[in-house]
mmCIF file of C-alpha atoms in Angstrom:
data_model
loop_
_atom_site.group_PDB
_atom_site.id
_atom_site.type_symbol
_atom_site.label_atom_id
_atom_site.label_comp_id
_atom_site.label_asym_id
_atom_site.label_seq_id
_atom_site.Cartn_x
_atom_site.Cartn_y
_atom_site.Cartn_z
ATOM 1 C CA MET A 1 84.798 82.642 91.607
ATOM 2 C CA MET A 2 84.524 85.457 90.081
ATOM 3 C CA GLY A 3 87.701 86.669 88.023
ATOM 4 C CA PHE A 4 89.980 88.574 90.014
ATOM 5 C CA GLU A 5 93.564 89.673 89.763
ATOM 6 C CA PRO A 6 95.726 90.885 92.525
ATOM 7 C CA ASP A 7 95.330 94.700 91.730
ATOM 8 C CA THR A 8 91.347 94.434 91.051
ATOM 9 C CA TYR A 9 90.163 95.576 94.226
ATOM 10 C CA GLY A 10 92.744 98.830 94.399
ATOM 11 C CA GLU A 11 92.113 99.743 90.820
ATOM 12 C CA ALA A 12 87.978 99.546 91.824
ATOM 13 C CA ALA A 13 88.350 101.266 94.905
ATOM 14 C CA ALA A 14 91.034 103.716 94.439
ATOM 15 C CA ASP A 15 89.199 107.091 93.487
ATOM 16 C CA ILE A 16 86.683 106.078 96.275
ATOM 17 C CA TYR A 17 88.698 104.629 98.927
ATOM 18 C CA ASP A 18 89.048 107.523 101.347
ATOM 19 C CA SER A 19 85.672 108.707 101.218
ATOM 20 C CA TYR A 20 84.465 104.980 101.795
ATOM 21 C CA TYR A 21 86.515 104.527 104.898
ATOM 22 C CA GLU A 22 86.851 108.027 105.903
ATOM 23 C CA ARG A 23 85.957 106.960 109.566
ATOM 24 C CA LEU A 24 88.577 104.168 109.496
ATOM 25 C CA VAL A 25 91.232 106.763 111.219
ATOM 26 C CA PRO A 26 94.619 104.891 112.730
ATOM 27 C CA SER A 27 94.392 105.101 116.210
ATOM 28 C CA PRO A 28 97.407 106.534 118.331
ATOM 29 C CA GLU A 29 98.194 103.367 120.026
ATOM 30 C CA GLN A 30 98.245 101.836 116.167
ATOM 31 C CA LEU A 31 100.436 104.361 115.070
ATOM 32 C CA ALA A 32 102.663 104.262 118.178
ATOM 33 C CA ALA A 33 103.122 100.215 117.520
ATOM 34 C CA LEU A 34 104.052 100.343 114.317
ATOM 35 C CA ALA A 35 106.609 103.447 114.916
ATOM 36 C CA GLY A 36 107.917 101.391 118.140
ATOM 37 C CA PHE A 37 108.579 98.354 115.973
ATOM 38 C CA ALA A 38 110.415 100.342 113.200
ATOM 39 C CA GLY A 39 112.577 101.868 115.940
ATOM 40 C CA LYS A 40 115.618 103.821 114.345
ATOM 41 C CA GLY A 41 115.306 101.539 111.141
ATOM 42 C CA ARG A 42 113.035 101.777 107.927
ATOM 43 C CA LEU A 43 108.893 100.209 107.982
ATOM 44 C CA LEU A 44 108.028 98.401 104.806
ATOM 45 C CA GLU A 45 104.257 98.652 104.437
ATOM 46 C CA VAL A 46 102.767 95.965 101.940
ATOM 47 C CA GLY A 47 99.236 97.261 100.766
ATOM 48 C CA ALA A 48 99.797 100.780 101.849
ATOM 49 C CA GLY A 49 96.950 102.165 99.728
ATOM 50 C CA THR A 50 96.367 105.415 99.597
ATOM 51 C CA GLY A 51 98.572 105.939 102.567
ATOM 52 C CA ARG A 52 96.107 105.811 105.443
ATOM 53 C CA ILE A 53 98.806 104.498 107.554
ATOM 54 C CA ALA A 54 102.115 105.534 105.651
ATOM 55 C CA ILE A 55 101.246 109.172 105.708
ATOM 56 C CA PRO A 56 101.116 109.639 109.443
ATOM 57 C CA LEU A 57 104.058 107.855 110.149
ATOM 58 C CA ALA A 58 105.839 109.830 107.280
ATOM 59 C CA ARG A 59 104.783 112.793 109.401
ATOM 60 C CA ASN A 60 106.086 111.584 112.591
ATOM 61 C CA GLY A 61 109.293 110.777 111.192
ATOM 62 C CA ILE A 62 109.276 107.399 110.444
ATOM 63 C CA PRO A 63 110.902 106.409 107.379
ATOM 64 C CA VAL A 64 108.138 104.646 105.284
ATOM 65 C CA THR A 65 108.734 102.479 101.972
ATOM 66 C CA ALA A 66 104.961 102.090 100.787
ATOM 67 C CA THR A 67 103.994 99.411 98.538
ATOM 68 C CA ASP A 68 100.868 98.354 96.778
ATOM 69 C CA VAL A 69 100.033 96.302 93.494
ATOM 70 C CA SER A 70 97.274 98.971 92.681
ATOM 71 C CA ARG A 71 98.714 101.936 90.351
ATOM 72 C CA SER A 72 95.832 104.077 91.121
ATOM 73 C CA MET A 73 96.093 103.693 94.783
ATOM 74 C CA LEU A 74 99.962 104.783 94.765
ATOM 75 C CA ASP A 75 98.997 107.718 92.111
ATOM 76 C CA ILE A 76 96.872 108.944 94.801
ATOM 77 C CA LEU A 77 99.528 108.424 97.716
ATOM 78 C CA ARG A 78 102.163 110.455 95.434
ATOM 79 C CA VAL A 79 99.768 113.324 94.936
ATOM 80 C CA LYS A 80 99.323 113.327 98.783
ATOM 81 C CA CYS A 81 102.722 113.029 99.430
ATOM 82 C CA HIS A 82 103.547 116.208 97.056
ATOM 83 C CA GLU A 83 100.727 118.444 98.470
ATOM 84 C CA GLY A 84 101.875 117.597 102.078
ATOM 85 C CA GLY A 85 105.436 118.022 101.590
ATOM 86 C CA LEU A 86 106.494 114.503 102.441
ATOM 87 C CA ASP A 87 109.274 112.702 100.188
ATOM 88 C CA MET A 88 108.163 109.126 100.490
ATOM 89 C CA ASP A 89 109.802 105.708 99.141
ATOM 90 C CA ILE A 90 106.737 104.760 97.052
ATOM 91 C CA ARG A 91 107.026 101.537 94.902
ATOM 92 C CA HIS A 92 104.621 99.778 92.555
ATOM 93 C CA VAL A 93 105.560 96.228 93.450
ATOM 94 C CA ASP A 94 103.687 92.888 93.952
ATOM 95 C CA VAL A 95 105.500 91.281 97.057
ATOM 96 C CA ALA A 96 103.554 87.679 96.594
ATOM 97 C CA ARG A 97 105.617 87.767 93.056
ATOM 98 C CA SER A 98 109.125 89.060 94.421
ATOM 99 C CA ALA A 99 110.921 90.922 97.137
ATOM 100 C CA VAL A 100 111.360 94.359 97.612
ATOM 101 C CA ALA A 101 114.875 95.841 97.530
ATOM 102 C CA GLY A 102 116.285 97.173 100.747
ATOM 103 C CA THR A 103 116.434 96.049 104.461
ATOM 104 C CA TYR A 104 113.659 96.972 106.733
ATOM 105 C CA ALA A 105 113.279 96.924 110.563
ATOM 106 C CA ALA A 106 109.683 96.115 110.585
ATOM 107 C CA ALA A 107 107.077 95.203 107.806
ATOM 108 C CA SER A 108 103.366 95.781 108.273
ATOM 109 C CA CYS A 109 100.304 94.011 105.977
ATOM 110 C CA LEU A 110 97.259 95.720 107.643
ATOM 111 C CA PHE A 111 93.466 95.630 107.380
ATOM 112 C CA ASN A 112 92.816 92.217 106.220
ATOM 113 C CA THR A 113 95.361 92.596 103.151
ATOM 114 C CA PHE A 114 97.177 89.493 103.996
ATOM 115 C CA PHE A 115 94.063 87.523 103.373
ATOM 116 C CA MET A 116 93.605 89.816 99.498
ATOM 117 C CA LEU A 117 97.146 88.986 98.493
ATOM 118 C CA GLY A 118 95.883 85.737 96.758
ATOM 119 C CA ASP A 119 95.395 82.251 97.169
ATOM 120 C CA ASP A 120 97.753 80.078 99.957
ATOM 121 C CA LEU A 121 100.612 79.999 97.360
ATOM 122 C CA ARG A 122 100.755 83.689 96.862
ATOM 123 C CA GLN A 123 100.358 84.053 100.458
ATOM 124 C CA ARG A 124 103.487 81.837 101.035
ATOM 125 C CA ARG A 125 105.238 83.500 98.548
ATOM 126 C CA PHE A 126 104.594 87.114 100.306
ATOM 127 C CA LEU A 127 105.916 85.629 103.777
ATOM 128 C CA ALA A 128 108.892 84.458 102.401
ATOM 129 C CA ASN A 129 109.741 87.466 100.429
ATOM 130 C CA VAL A 130 109.094 89.354 103.665
ATOM 131 C CA HIS A 131 111.317 87.365 105.589
ATOM 132 C CA ALA A 132 114.051 88.044 102.816
ATOM 133 C CA CYS A 133 114.254 91.370 103.263
ATOM 134 C CA LEU A 134 114.022 91.957 107.056
ATOM 135 C CA GLU A 135 116.746 92.566 109.641
ATOM 136 C CA PRO A 136 117.589 89.861 111.795
ATOM 137 C CA ARG A 137 115.050 90.075 114.783
ATOM 138 C CA GLY A 138 112.794 92.126 112.482
ATOM 139 C CA VAL A 139 109.448 91.859 112.659
ATOM 140 C CA LEU A 140 106.114 91.571 110.541
ATOM 141 C CA ILE A 141 102.773 92.565 111.510
ATOM 142 C CA LEU A 142 99.552 91.219 110.179
ATOM 143 C CA GLU A 143 95.765 92.773 111.114
ATOM 144 C CA ASN A 144 93.357 90.102 110.065
ATOM 145 C CA PHE A 145 89.581 89.564 110.950
ATOM 146 C CA THR A 146 89.065 86.255 112.991
ATOM 147 C CA PRO A 147 87.381 83.857 111.104
ATOM 148 C CA GLY A 148 84.379 82.120 112.991
ATOM 149 C CA THR A 149 83.758 85.557 114.913
ATOM 150 C CA SER A 150 83.261 88.197 112.106
ATOM 151 C CA GLY A 151 79.927 87.917 111.541
ATOM 152 C CA LEU A 152 80.042 85.946 108.206
ATOM 153 C CA GLY A 153 76.356 84.681 108.556
ATOM 154 C CA SER A 154 75.252 81.453 108.818
ATOM 155 C CA GLY A 155 74.648 80.523 105.117
ATOM 156 C CA ASP A 156 77.112 80.635 102.426
ATOM 157 C CA GLU A 157 75.674 83.464 100.795
ATOM 158 C CA PHE A 158 73.834 86.810 102.263
ATOM 159 C CA VAL A 159 73.374 90.226 101.703
ATOM 160 C CA LYS A 160 73.380 92.733 104.008
ATOM 161 C CA VAL A 161 73.361 97.075 104.064
ATOM 162 C CA LYS A 162 76.706 98.759 104.708
ATOM 163 C CA HIS A 163 75.171 102.023 104.199
ATOM 164 C CA MET A 164 72.038 103.901 103.431
ATOM 165 C CA SER A 165 71.276 107.716 103.597
ATOM 166 C CA ALA A 166 69.243 109.842 101.339
ATOM 167 C CA GLY A 167 71.660 110.245 98.609
ATOM 168 C CA ARG A 168 73.865 107.171 99.180
ATOM 169 C CA LEU A 169 73.071 103.151 99.437
ATOM 170 C CA VAL A 170 75.855 100.615 99.729
ATOM 171 C CA ILE A 171 74.750 96.980 99.592
ATOM 172 C CA GLN A 172 77.306 93.940 100.169
ATOM 173 C CA ALA A 173 76.997 90.678 98.741
ATOM 174 C CA ILE A 174 78.965 87.731 100.172
ATOM 175 C CA ARG A 175 79.660 84.157 99.168
ATOM 176 C CA ALA A 176 81.515 81.913 101.811
ATOM 177 C CA ASP A 177 83.512 78.920 100.366
ATOM 178 C CA ARG A 178 84.081 77.765 104.100
ATOM 179 C CA GLU A 179 85.606 74.334 102.988
ATOM 180 C CA ASN A 180 88.241 76.231 100.693
ATOM 181 C CA ARG A 181 88.333 79.416 103.465
ATOM 182 C CA VAL A 182 87.637 81.984 100.625
ATOM 183 C CA LEU A 183 85.401 84.945 100.914
ATOM 184 C CA GLU A 184 83.989 86.330 97.846
ATOM 185 C CA SER A 185 82.267 90.245 98.305
ATOM 186 C CA GLN A 186 80.645 92.569 95.890
ATOM 187 C CA ASP A 187 79.816 95.849 97.170
ATOM 188 C CA ALA A 188 77.035 97.855 95.061
ATOM 189 C CA ILE A 189 77.333 101.843 95.756
ATOM 190 C CA ILE A 190 74.309 103.436 94.616
ATOM 191 C CA GLU A 191 74.618 107.085 94.284
ATOM 192 C CA ASP A 192 73.366 109.830 91.720
ATOM 193 C CA GLY A 193 71.719 107.537 89.616
ATOM 194 C CA SER A 194 74.573 105.186 89.096
ATOM 195 C CA ILE A 195 75.794 101.986 90.351
ATOM 196 C CA ARG A 196 79.265 101.287 91.424
ATOM 197 C CA LEU A 197 80.774 97.787 91.950
ATOM 198 C CA VAL A 198 83.936 97.177 94.155
ATOM 199 C CA PRO A 199 84.777 93.475 94.044
ATOM 200 C CA CYS A 200 87.062 91.799 96.554
ATOM 201 C CA VAL A 201 88.081 88.111 97.364
ATOM 202 C CA MET A 202 89.864 87.017 100.488
ATOM 203 C CA HIS A 203 91.383 83.746 101.238
ATOM 204 C CA TYR A 204 91.102 83.561 105.111
ATOM 205 C CA HIS A 205 92.985 81.495 107.816
ATOM 206 C CA SER A 206 92.515 80.976 111.331
ATOM 207 C CA ALA A 207 95.317 81.944 113.604
ATOM 208 C CA GLU A 208 97.005 78.282 114.057
ATOM 209 C CA GLN A 209 96.854 78.607 110.014
ATOM 210 C CA ILE A 210 98.582 81.458 109.888
ATOM 211 C CA ASP A 211 101.274 80.574 112.330
ATOM 212 C CA GLY A 212 102.052 77.520 110.464
ATOM 213 C CA MET A 213 102.516 79.368 107.236
ATOM 214 C CA ALA A 214 104.968 82.002 109.042
ATOM 215 C CA ALA A 215 106.888 79.143 110.728
ATOM 216 C CA GLU A 216 107.602 77.804 107.147
ATOM 217 C CA ALA A 217 109.046 81.076 106.247
ATOM 218 C CA GLY A 218 110.964 81.169 109.200
ATOM 219 C CA PHE A 219 108.762 83.551 111.393
ATOM 220 C CA ARG A 220 108.358 82.775 115.038
ATOM 221 C CA LEU A 221 105.253 84.162 116.774
ATOM 222 C CA ARG A 222 106.270 86.721 119.363
ATOM 223 C CA GLU A 223 102.785 88.003 120.110
ATOM 224 C CA ARG A 224 99.206 88.439 119.450
ATOM 225 C CA TRP A 225 96.495 90.690 120.390
ATOM 226 C CA SER A 226 93.010 91.346 119.570
ATOM 227 C CA ASP A 227 93.165 95.009 119.331
ATOM 228 C CA TRP A 228 95.842 97.630 118.904
ATOM 229 C CA GLN A 229 95.235 98.315 122.688
ATOM 230 C CA ARG A 230 97.248 95.311 123.021
ATOM 231 C CA SER A 231 94.184 93.448 124.582
ATOM 232 C CA ALA A 232 94.765 89.639 125.016
ATOM 233 C CA TYR A 233 93.595 87.522 122.304
ATOM 234 C CA ASP A 234 91.081 84.620 122.462
ATOM 235 C CA ASP A 235 88.788 82.737 120.587
ATOM 236 C CA ALA A 236 86.100 85.068 121.049
ATOM 237 C CA SER A 237 88.215 87.745 119.310
ATOM 238 C CA ARG A 238 87.135 89.241 116.206
ATOM 239 C CA LYS A 239 90.303 90.786 114.937
ATOM 240 C CA MET A 240 94.190 89.316 115.450
ATOM 241 C CA VAL A 241 97.099 91.399 115.533
ATOM 242 C CA SER A 242 100.057 89.185 114.606
ATOM 243 C CA VAL A 243 103.506 90.140 115.463
ATOM 244 C CA PHE A 244 106.266 87.590 113.980
ATOM 245 C CA GLU A 245 109.615 87.757 114.635
ATOM 246 C CA LYS A 246 112.999 86.888 112.166
ATOM 247 C CA PRO A 247 115.162 85.188 114.330
ATOM 248 C CA ALA A 248 118.722 86.511 114.621
#
């Protein structure tokens, strides 16, 4: 496995993240769901990055504590908040290592961030740390791809073109260790005569495996959807939005 620390992806991608995912705009349904779970309380966002979710929520009056392991990602978020006149609680913290101070009505870990936290031990520590800082009946929302339905390819290694235009070519190399549920990828961004590499490692799990890990931390599954429109989840769903509750 290529050398990878918790902040590797964020530090490599921070300055191009917004342009790279400019089409990934949060839907009204997603923002409404997160705001609804927070209610009148505070939302903890783990893996807030440059604020794709945190900023529109804050603009709608939801108090957000935004955390990330990448200082570079958070630096960009701070600039955005300053320019937009937002007073957001932004913290550099590795939630897979230590709990976040404060008490929260809801916590979110979106866009496959749970799979990017590290190995099983770090994922279990994350779940325990989030559980510790949630209010009774507080919820944790995880958004992840579903293994087996997400086009990983038939082989263990493959390459695909993610973007191709006159001025930019993005090629992604993927290596899957299905036995250990590890997915390594490297995006090669070729632009203006230079090559930029953005590495990523995911430790992925099935819905049943995630449920078991969450139960060990004290959570119970409240509901699961296949999208933010709350469509029913089944074995053919490419994505899972899982809502776990901390019992009273």
